mmCIF file of C-alpha atoms in Angstrom:
data_model
loop_
_atom_site.group_PDB
_atom_site.id
_atom_site.type_symbol
_atom_site.label_atom_id
_atom_site.label_comp_id
_atom_site.label_asym_id
_atom_site.label_seq_id
_atom_site.Cartn_x
_atom_site.Cartn_y
_atom_site.Cartn_z
ATOM 1 C CA MET A 1 128.694 63.792 88.912
ATOM 2 C CA ILE A 2 131.242 66.366 89.954
ATOM 3 C CA ARG A 3 134.387 65.231 91.820
ATOM 4 C CA PHE A 4 136.531 67.314 94.145
ATOM 5 C CA ILE A 5 140.145 67.932 93.259
ATOM 6 C CA LEU A 6 142.300 67.912 96.381
ATOM 7 C CA PRO A 7 144.598 70.897 96.991
ATOM 8 C CA CYS A 8 147.680 68.836 96.139
ATOM 9 C CA ALA A 9 146.166 68.020 92.740
ATOM 10 C CA LEU A 10 145.940 71.744 92.074
ATOM 11 C CA GLY A 11 149.600 72.227 92.909
ATOM 12 C CA LEU A 12 148.697 73.549 96.362
ATOM 13 C CA SER A 13 150.274 72.309 99.553
ATOM 14 C CA ALA A 14 148.255 70.701 102.346
ATOM 15 C CA LEU A 15 146.424 72.929 104.793
ATOM 16 C CA SER A 16 147.929 73.704 108.176
ATOM 17 C CA PRO A 17 146.141 72.855 111.465
ATOM 18 C CA ALA A 18 145.261 76.560 111.752
ATOM 19 C CA HIS A 19 142.537 75.934 109.193
ATOM 20 C CA ALA A 20 140.651 73.502 111.413
ATOM 21 C CA GLU A 21 138.101 76.206 112.099
ATOM 22 C CA LYS A 22 137.217 77.685 108.736
ATOM 23 C CA LEU A 23 136.713 81.396 108.314
ATOM 24 C CA PRO A 24 133.371 81.754 106.481
ATOM 25 C CA ILE A 25 133.475 83.014 102.906
ATOM 26 C CA PHE A 26 131.238 85.320 100.917
ATOM 27 C CA ASP A 27 132.071 84.277 97.352
ATOM 28 C CA ALA A 28 131.296 87.344 95.269
ATOM 29 C CA HIS A 29 131.844 85.835 91.821
ATOM 30 C CA ILE A 30 129.860 82.670 91.115
ATOM 31 C CA HIS A 31 128.082 81.511 87.951
ATOM 32 C CA TYR A 32 125.703 78.602 87.424
ATOM 33 C CA SER A 33 125.119 78.832 83.691
ATOM 34 C CA HIS A 34 123.134 76.625 81.328
ATOM 35 C CA ASP A 35 125.939 74.092 80.759
ATOM 36 C CA ALA A 36 126.589 73.716 84.487
ATOM 37 C CA VAL A 37 122.861 73.215 85.113
ATOM 38 C CA LEU A 38 122.969 70.274 82.693
ATOM 39 C CA SER A 39 126.056 68.805 84.382
ATOM 40 C CA VAL A 40 125.533 69.328 88.097
ATOM 41 C CA PRO A 41 122.117 69.497 89.817
ATOM 42 C CA PRO A 42 121.368 72.336 92.238
ATOM 43 C CA THR A 43 121.475 70.032 95.269
ATOM 44 C CA GLU A 44 125.099 69.119 94.504
ATOM 45 C CA ILE A 45 125.996 72.758 93.916
ATOM 46 C CA VAL A 46 124.568 73.722 97.297
ATOM 47 C CA GLU A 47 126.469 70.859 98.941
ATOM 48 C CA ILE A 48 129.699 72.103 97.360
ATOM 49 C CA LEU A 49 129.105 75.616 98.702
ATOM 50 C CA ARG A 50 128.230 74.425 102.203
ATOM 51 C CA LYS A 51 131.237 72.077 102.406
ATOM 52 C CA ALA A 52 133.484 74.931 101.290
ATOM 53 C CA GLY A 53 132.213 77.123 104.126
ATOM 54 C CA VAL A 54 130.599 79.605 101.721
ATOM 55 C CA ARG A 55 128.005 81.441 103.804
ATOM 56 C CA LYS A 56 126.856 83.642 100.902
ATOM 57 C CA ALA A 57 127.455 83.657 97.147
ATOM 58 C CA LEU A 58 126.694 86.363 94.611
ATOM 59 C CA VAL A 59 125.370 84.243 91.742
ATOM 60 C CA SER A 60 124.651 85.149 88.130
ATOM 61 C CA SER A 61 124.016 82.847 85.221
ATOM 62 C CA SER A 62 123.663 82.658 81.468
ATOM 63 C CA ASP A 63 120.737 82.164 81.268
ATOM 64 C CA ASP A 64 119.109 83.249 84.531
ATOM 65 C CA ARG A 65 117.473 79.865 85.150
ATOM 66 C CA GLY A 66 120.502 78.570 87.020
ATOM 67 C CA THR A 67 120.416 81.452 89.449
ATOM 68 C CA GLN A 68 116.729 80.911 90.144
ATOM 69 C CA LEU A 69 117.243 77.173 90.686
ATOM 70 C CA LEU A 70 119.985 77.822 93.232
ATOM 71 C CA LEU A 71 117.977 80.534 94.952
ATOM 72 C CA GLU A 72 115.102 78.115 95.362
ATOM 73 C CA ALA A 73 117.435 75.399 96.668
ATOM 74 C CA ALA A 74 119.365 77.593 99.133
ATOM 75 C CA PRO A 75 117.828 81.020 99.777
ATOM 76 C CA ASP A 76 120.035 81.372 102.866
ATOM 77 C CA ILE A 77 123.172 81.311 100.688
ATOM 78 C CA ILE A 78 122.313 82.671 97.257
ATOM 79 C CA VAL A 79 122.405 86.405 96.500
ATOM 80 C CA PRO A 80 120.932 86.728 92.995
ATOM 81 C CA ALA A 81 122.403 88.882 90.229
ATOM 82 C CA LEU A 82 121.094 89.255 86.685
ATOM 83 C CA ARG A 83 123.411 89.002 83.692
ATOM 84 C CA PRO A 84 122.274 91.129 80.737
ATOM 85 C CA TYR A 85 122.751 88.280 78.258
ATOM 86 C CA SER A 86 121.299 84.822 78.174
ATOM 87 C CA ARG A 87 124.246 82.936 76.645
ATOM 88 C CA ARG A 88 127.975 83.293 77.272
ATOM 89 C CA GLY A 89 128.553 83.658 73.533
ATOM 90 C CA GLN A 90 126.959 87.110 73.718
ATOM 91 C CA THR A 91 129.615 88.668 75.938
ATOM 92 C CA GLY A 92 131.003 90.798 73.102
ATOM 93 C CA THR A 93 127.734 91.687 71.370
ATOM 94 C CA TRP A 94 125.035 92.150 74.010
ATOM 95 C CA MET A 95 125.622 95.889 74.375
ATOM 96 C CA HIS A 96 124.658 96.402 70.698
ATOM 97 C CA ASP A 97 121.482 94.307 70.817
ATOM 98 C CA PRO A 98 118.239 96.135 71.738
ATOM 99 C CA ALA A 99 116.742 92.765 72.707
ATOM 100 C CA THR A 100 118.936 92.974 75.803
ATOM 101 C CA ILE A 101 116.624 95.626 77.210
ATOM 102 C CA ASP A 102 113.559 93.445 76.673
ATOM 103 C CA TYR A 103 115.358 90.556 78.355
ATOM 104 C CA LEU A 104 116.242 92.644 81.421
ATOM 105 C CA GLU A 105 112.776 94.142 81.719
ATOM 106 C CA ASP A 106 111.183 90.708 81.508
ATOM 107 C CA LYS A 107 113.398 89.340 84.280
ATOM 108 C CA PHE A 108 112.862 92.356 86.510
ATOM 109 C CA SER A 109 109.111 91.902 86.147
ATOM 110 C CA LYS A 110 109.381 88.365 87.535
ATOM 111 C CA PHE A 111 112.246 88.234 90.020
ATOM 112 C CA GLU A 112 114.185 90.249 92.581
ATOM 113 C CA TYR A 113 117.927 90.816 92.292
ATOM 114 C CA GLU A 114 120.715 92.520 94.221
ATOM 115 C CA ALA A 115 122.978 93.221 91.244
ATOM 116 C CA ILE A 116 123.284 93.399 87.465
ATOM 117 C CA GLY A 117 126.209 91.452 86.101
ATOM 118 C CA GLU A 118 128.725 90.142 85.801
ATOM 119 C CA PHE A 119 128.697 92.031 82.492
ATOM 120 C CA HIS A 120 131.597 92.456 80.073
ATOM 121 C CA ALA A 121 132.144 95.966 78.721
ATOM 122 C CA TYR A 122 135.227 97.906 77.687
ATOM 123 C CA GLY A 123 135.901 101.556 76.942
ATOM 124 C CA ASP A 124 133.204 103.257 74.920
ATOM 125 C CA ASP A 125 130.919 100.225 75.208
ATOM 126 C CA ILE A 126 129.481 102.077 78.211
ATOM 127 C CA LYS A 127 128.190 104.828 75.907
ATOM 128 C CA THR A 128 125.946 102.484 73.922
ATOM 129 C CA ASP A 129 122.209 102.976 74.302
ATOM 130 C CA VAL A 130 121.830 99.468 75.703
ATOM 131 C CA ILE A 131 124.328 99.910 78.532
ATOM 132 C CA GLN A 132 123.091 103.391 79.320
ATOM 133 C CA ALA A 133 119.569 101.957 79.643
ATOM 134 C CA MET A 134 120.884 99.105 81.800
ATOM 135 C CA ILE A 135 122.626 101.524 84.145
ATOM 136 C CA GLY A 136 119.357 103.437 84.359
ATOM 137 C CA MET A 137 117.589 100.240 85.400
ATOM 138 C CA ALA A 138 120.205 99.619 88.068
ATOM 139 C CA LYS A 139 119.837 103.178 89.317
ATOM 140 C CA ASP A 140 116.044 102.929 89.494
ATOM 141 C CA ARG A 141 116.354 99.737 91.553
ATOM 142 C CA ASN A 142 119.540 100.697 93.425
ATOM 143 C CA LEU A 143 121.378 97.588 92.251
ATOM 144 C CA ILE A 144 125.081 96.822 92.310
ATOM 145 C CA LEU A 145 126.849 96.807 88.933
ATOM 146 C CA HIS A 146 129.238 93.837 88.667
ATOM 147 C CA HIS A 147 131.522 95.036 85.904
ATOM 148 C CA HIS A 148 134.133 93.048 83.985
ATOM 149 C CA GLY A 149 136.177 95.549 82.035
ATOM 150 C CA ASP A 150 138.900 98.156 81.914
ATOM 151 C CA ARG A 151 139.468 101.396 83.784
ATOM 152 C CA GLU A 152 138.143 103.498 80.919
ATOM 153 C CA ALA A 153 134.809 101.716 81.078
ATOM 154 C CA LEU A 154 134.805 101.977 84.867
ATOM 155 C CA ASP A 155 135.269 105.742 84.641
ATOM 156 C CA LEU A 156 132.394 106.007 82.169
ATOM 157 C CA ILE A 157 130.096 104.020 84.479
ATOM 158 C CA PHE A 158 130.732 106.507 87.269
ATOM 159 C CA ASP A 159 130.355 109.409 84.816
ATOM 160 C CA THR A 160 126.887 108.055 84.056
ATOM 161 C CA TRP A 161 125.958 107.313 87.661
ATOM 162 C CA PRO A 162 128.365 108.876 90.192
ATOM 163 C CA GLU A 163 126.704 107.180 93.192
ATOM 164 C CA ALA A 164 126.770 103.690 91.694
ATOM 165 C CA ARG A 165 127.889 100.741 93.779
ATOM 166 C CA VAL A 166 130.282 98.937 91.454
ATOM 167 C CA LEU A 167 131.972 95.594 92.003
ATOM 168 C CA TRP A 168 134.985 95.435 89.700
ATOM 169 C CA ALA A 169 135.329 91.836 88.546
ATOM 170 C CA HIS A 170 138.878 90.464 88.830
ATOM 171 C CA SER A 171 139.945 93.889 90.128
ATOM 172 C CA GLY A 172 140.062 94.819 86.458
ATOM 173 C CA PHE A 173 143.092 92.520 86.031
ATOM 174 C CA GLU A 174 145.080 95.626 86.963
ATOM 175 C CA ASP A 175 148.212 95.802 89.099
ATOM 176 C CA PRO A 176 148.015 96.892 92.759
ATOM 177 C CA ASP A 177 148.979 100.518 92.125
ATOM 178 C CA ASP A 178 146.295 100.978 89.468
ATOM 179 C CA ILE A 179 143.688 99.215 91.600
ATOM 180 C CA SER A 180 144.562 101.506 94.493
ATOM 181 C CA ASP A 181 144.165 104.559 92.277
ATOM 182 C CA ALA A 182 140.686 103.455 91.203
ATOM 183 C CA LEU A 183 139.649 102.786 94.803
ATOM 184 C CA ASN A 184 140.940 106.193 95.870
ATOM 185 C CA THR A 185 138.976 107.808 93.047
ATOM 186 C CA TYR A 186 135.635 106.083 93.687
ATOM 187 C CA PRO A 187 134.449 105.564 97.280
ATOM 188 C CA THR A 188 131.630 103.225 96.188
ATOM 189 C CA LEU A 189 133.886 100.893 94.211
ATOM 190 C CA TRP A 190 134.705 97.400 95.468
ATOM 191 C CA ALA A 191 136.905 94.780 93.781
ATOM 192 C CA ASP A 192 136.677 91.014 93.648
ATOM 193 C CA LEU A 193 139.777 88.846 93.524
ATOM 194 C CA ALA A 194 138.553 86.127 91.181
ATOM 195 C CA TYR A 195 141.317 84.698 89.029
ATOM 196 C CA ARG A 196 144.008 86.736 90.818
ATOM 197 C CA SER A 197 145.971 83.748 92.132
ATOM 198 C CA GLU A 198 149.208 85.512 91.135
ATOM 199 C CA MET A 199 148.820 87.699 94.232
ATOM 200 C CA ALA A 200 149.676 84.943 96.728
ATOM 201 C CA SER A 201 151.139 81.543 97.403
ATOM 202 C CA TYR A 202 149.878 79.315 100.184
ATOM 203 C CA GLY A 203 150.072 81.427 103.340
ATOM 204 C CA THR A 204 151.915 84.403 101.819
ATOM 205 C CA LEU A 205 150.813 87.507 99.942
ATOM 206 C CA TYR A 206 153.218 88.766 97.302
ATOM 207 C CA GLU A 207 154.803 92.195 97.269
ATOM 208 C CA GLY A 208 152.335 95.002 96.693
ATOM 209 C CA TRP A 209 149.188 93.010 97.424
ATOM 210 C CA LYS A 210 149.491 92.936 101.189
ATOM 211 C CA ALA A 211 150.122 96.690 101.207
ATOM 212 C CA LEU A 212 147.092 97.152 98.945
ATOM 213 C CA PHE A 213 144.815 95.188 101.277
ATOM 214 C CA LEU A 214 146.088 97.039 104.332
ATOM 215 C CA ALA A 215 145.577 100.394 102.582
ATOM 216 C CA HIS A 216 142.039 99.456 101.455
ATOM 217 C CA PRO A 217 140.823 96.823 103.924
ATOM 218 C CA ASP A 218 137.149 97.606 103.296
ATOM 219 C CA ARG A 219 137.120 97.219 99.520
ATOM 220 C CA PHE A 220 138.062 93.657 98.533
ATOM 221 C CA MET A 221 136.254 90.313 98.460
ATOM 222 C CA VAL A 222 137.039 86.838 97.202
ATOM 223 C CA GLY A 223 135.528 85.086 94.191
ATOM 224 C CA THR A 224 135.952 81.744 92.454
ATOM 225 C CA ASP A 225 134.415 82.549 89.034
ATOM 226 C CA THR A 226 132.734 79.269 88.085
ATOM 227 C CA PHE A 227 132.437 80.381 84.466
ATOM 228 C CA ALA A 228 132.462 76.784 83.207
ATOM 229 C CA PRO A 229 131.124 73.587 84.799
ATOM 230 C CA GLU A 230 134.592 72.249 85.621
ATOM 231 C CA ARG A 231 135.296 75.360 87.695
ATOM 232 C CA TRP A 232 132.957 73.967 90.354
ATOM 233 C CA HIS A 233 135.807 71.562 91.206
ATOM 234 C CA TYR A 234 137.721 74.562 92.533
ATOM 235 C CA VAL A 235 135.217 76.127 94.927
ATOM 236 C CA GLY A 236 136.408 74.234 98.006
ATOM 237 C CA PRO A 237 140.155 74.346 97.272
ATOM 238 C CA HIS A 238 139.886 78.010 96.298
ATOM 239 C CA ALA A 239 138.145 78.846 99.580
ATOM 240 C CA ASP A 240 140.931 77.103 101.491
ATOM 241 C CA PHE A 241 143.593 78.824 99.382
ATOM 242 C CA SER A 242 142.015 82.167 100.290
ATOM 243 C CA ARG A 243 141.972 81.210 103.972
ATOM 244 C CA SER A 244 145.681 80.417 103.743
ATOM 245 C CA TRP A 245 146.703 83.917 102.688
ATOM 246 C CA PHE A 246 144.194 85.475 105.085
ATOM 247 C CA GLU A 247 146.680 84.319 107.726
ATOM 248 C CA ASP A 248 149.174 86.841 106.323
ATOM 249 C CA LEU A 249 146.777 89.648 107.302
ATOM 250 C CA PRO A 250 145.518 91.033 110.611
ATOM 251 C CA ASP A 251 142.446 89.150 111.812
ATOM 252 C CA ASP A 252 140.099 92.087 111.273
ATOM 253 C CA VAL A 253 141.278 92.602 107.677
ATOM 254 C CA ALA A 254 140.984 88.882 106.950
ATOM 255 C CA ARG A 255 137.378 88.885 108.172
ATOM 256 C CA LYS A 256 136.580 91.894 106.027
ATOM 257 C CA ILE A 257 137.893 90.319 102.833
ATOM 258 C CA ALA A 258 136.430 86.920 103.677
ATOM 259 C CA TYR A 259 132.835 88.098 104.091
ATOM 260 C CA GLU A 260 132.282 91.439 105.831
ATOM 261 C CA ASN A 261 133.064 93.695 102.852
ATOM 262 C CA ALA A 262 130.584 91.913 100.609
ATOM 263 C CA GLU A 263 127.904 92.191 103.278
ATOM 264 C CA THR A 264 128.672 95.897 103.665
ATOM 265 C CA MET A 265 128.473 96.433 99.894
ATOM 266 C CA LEU A 266 125.050 94.817 99.802
ATOM 267 C CA ALA A 267 123.822 96.906 102.712
ATOM 268 C CA ALA A 268 125.162 100.222 101.371
ATOM 269 C CA LYS A 269 121.907 101.460 99.875
#
C-alpha cells in the first residue's frame, strides 16, 4: 500500500490558507509502468490523482498495460500516450530495434492514443529508421510527440515533421534562455516542467523563470514524472508545490500552466 508523504517530510513548508480552493491540475507527465502496476492497484492510483486535484493526466507506461488499466478505471482523467518501448531498460536501445515498429503497430491496431512518448532520444537518434517510422506514425494519426532529449534532437524532429505538436519533457533540462529560444523557433512546441523544482521555492519563482512564463504563458504545463513506483508518493505534494508558485503569477497565467495549456495542446489538431 502506498503512503502519502506530507509536504514537511519533503522539505516543503505548510500550505497557506490561499490553497483552500485548489486550482485544478493537468499533469502532463505521468507513468504507470509494470513495477508500479505490481505495487499499487489502479483504484489507489485514481484515488491519488483525484485527491491531488488532477483533472487530467497524460499517462504512458512501460509496458502499455498500466495505461490501459488506468484508462479503464478513470476515463474522465486519463489521456493515453504510447511509449515506443515495453520496458524502461530499453530507453537507450529502442531506436535501433526494428521490433519497436511491430510493437507500435500492434498497439495502434488495438487502442486509441493522444500521444507517442515519453520517448528518450538524443541528437542523431532521430535519424534512425525506427524513429523516422515512428514520427511517420504520429503524423498519420496526428499525435503529439512527447520527447525527452536535447535541442539537437528536437530540431531534427521538426526537420522531419515541421507541423508536429511536440511536448518537450522536462523542458529539455535547459536553462530559461535556451528554452525561450526553442519556443520562439517552434510555434507548436510545448514544454513540461517535470523535475524542474530548481525553478521555484514555495510561493516564489526564481530569477529567469517568472520572466520565461510571462513571455510564453501559453507553452508550459506541470508534470510529476512518476517514473518509479515511489514517485506516486509525490503526486499530491507536487501538485500543491505547483499551486504555491502559481501564486507568483497573474491568475490567467497560473490557470494556463495549471491546465489550460495542456488542453489547448490536445485540441490543436
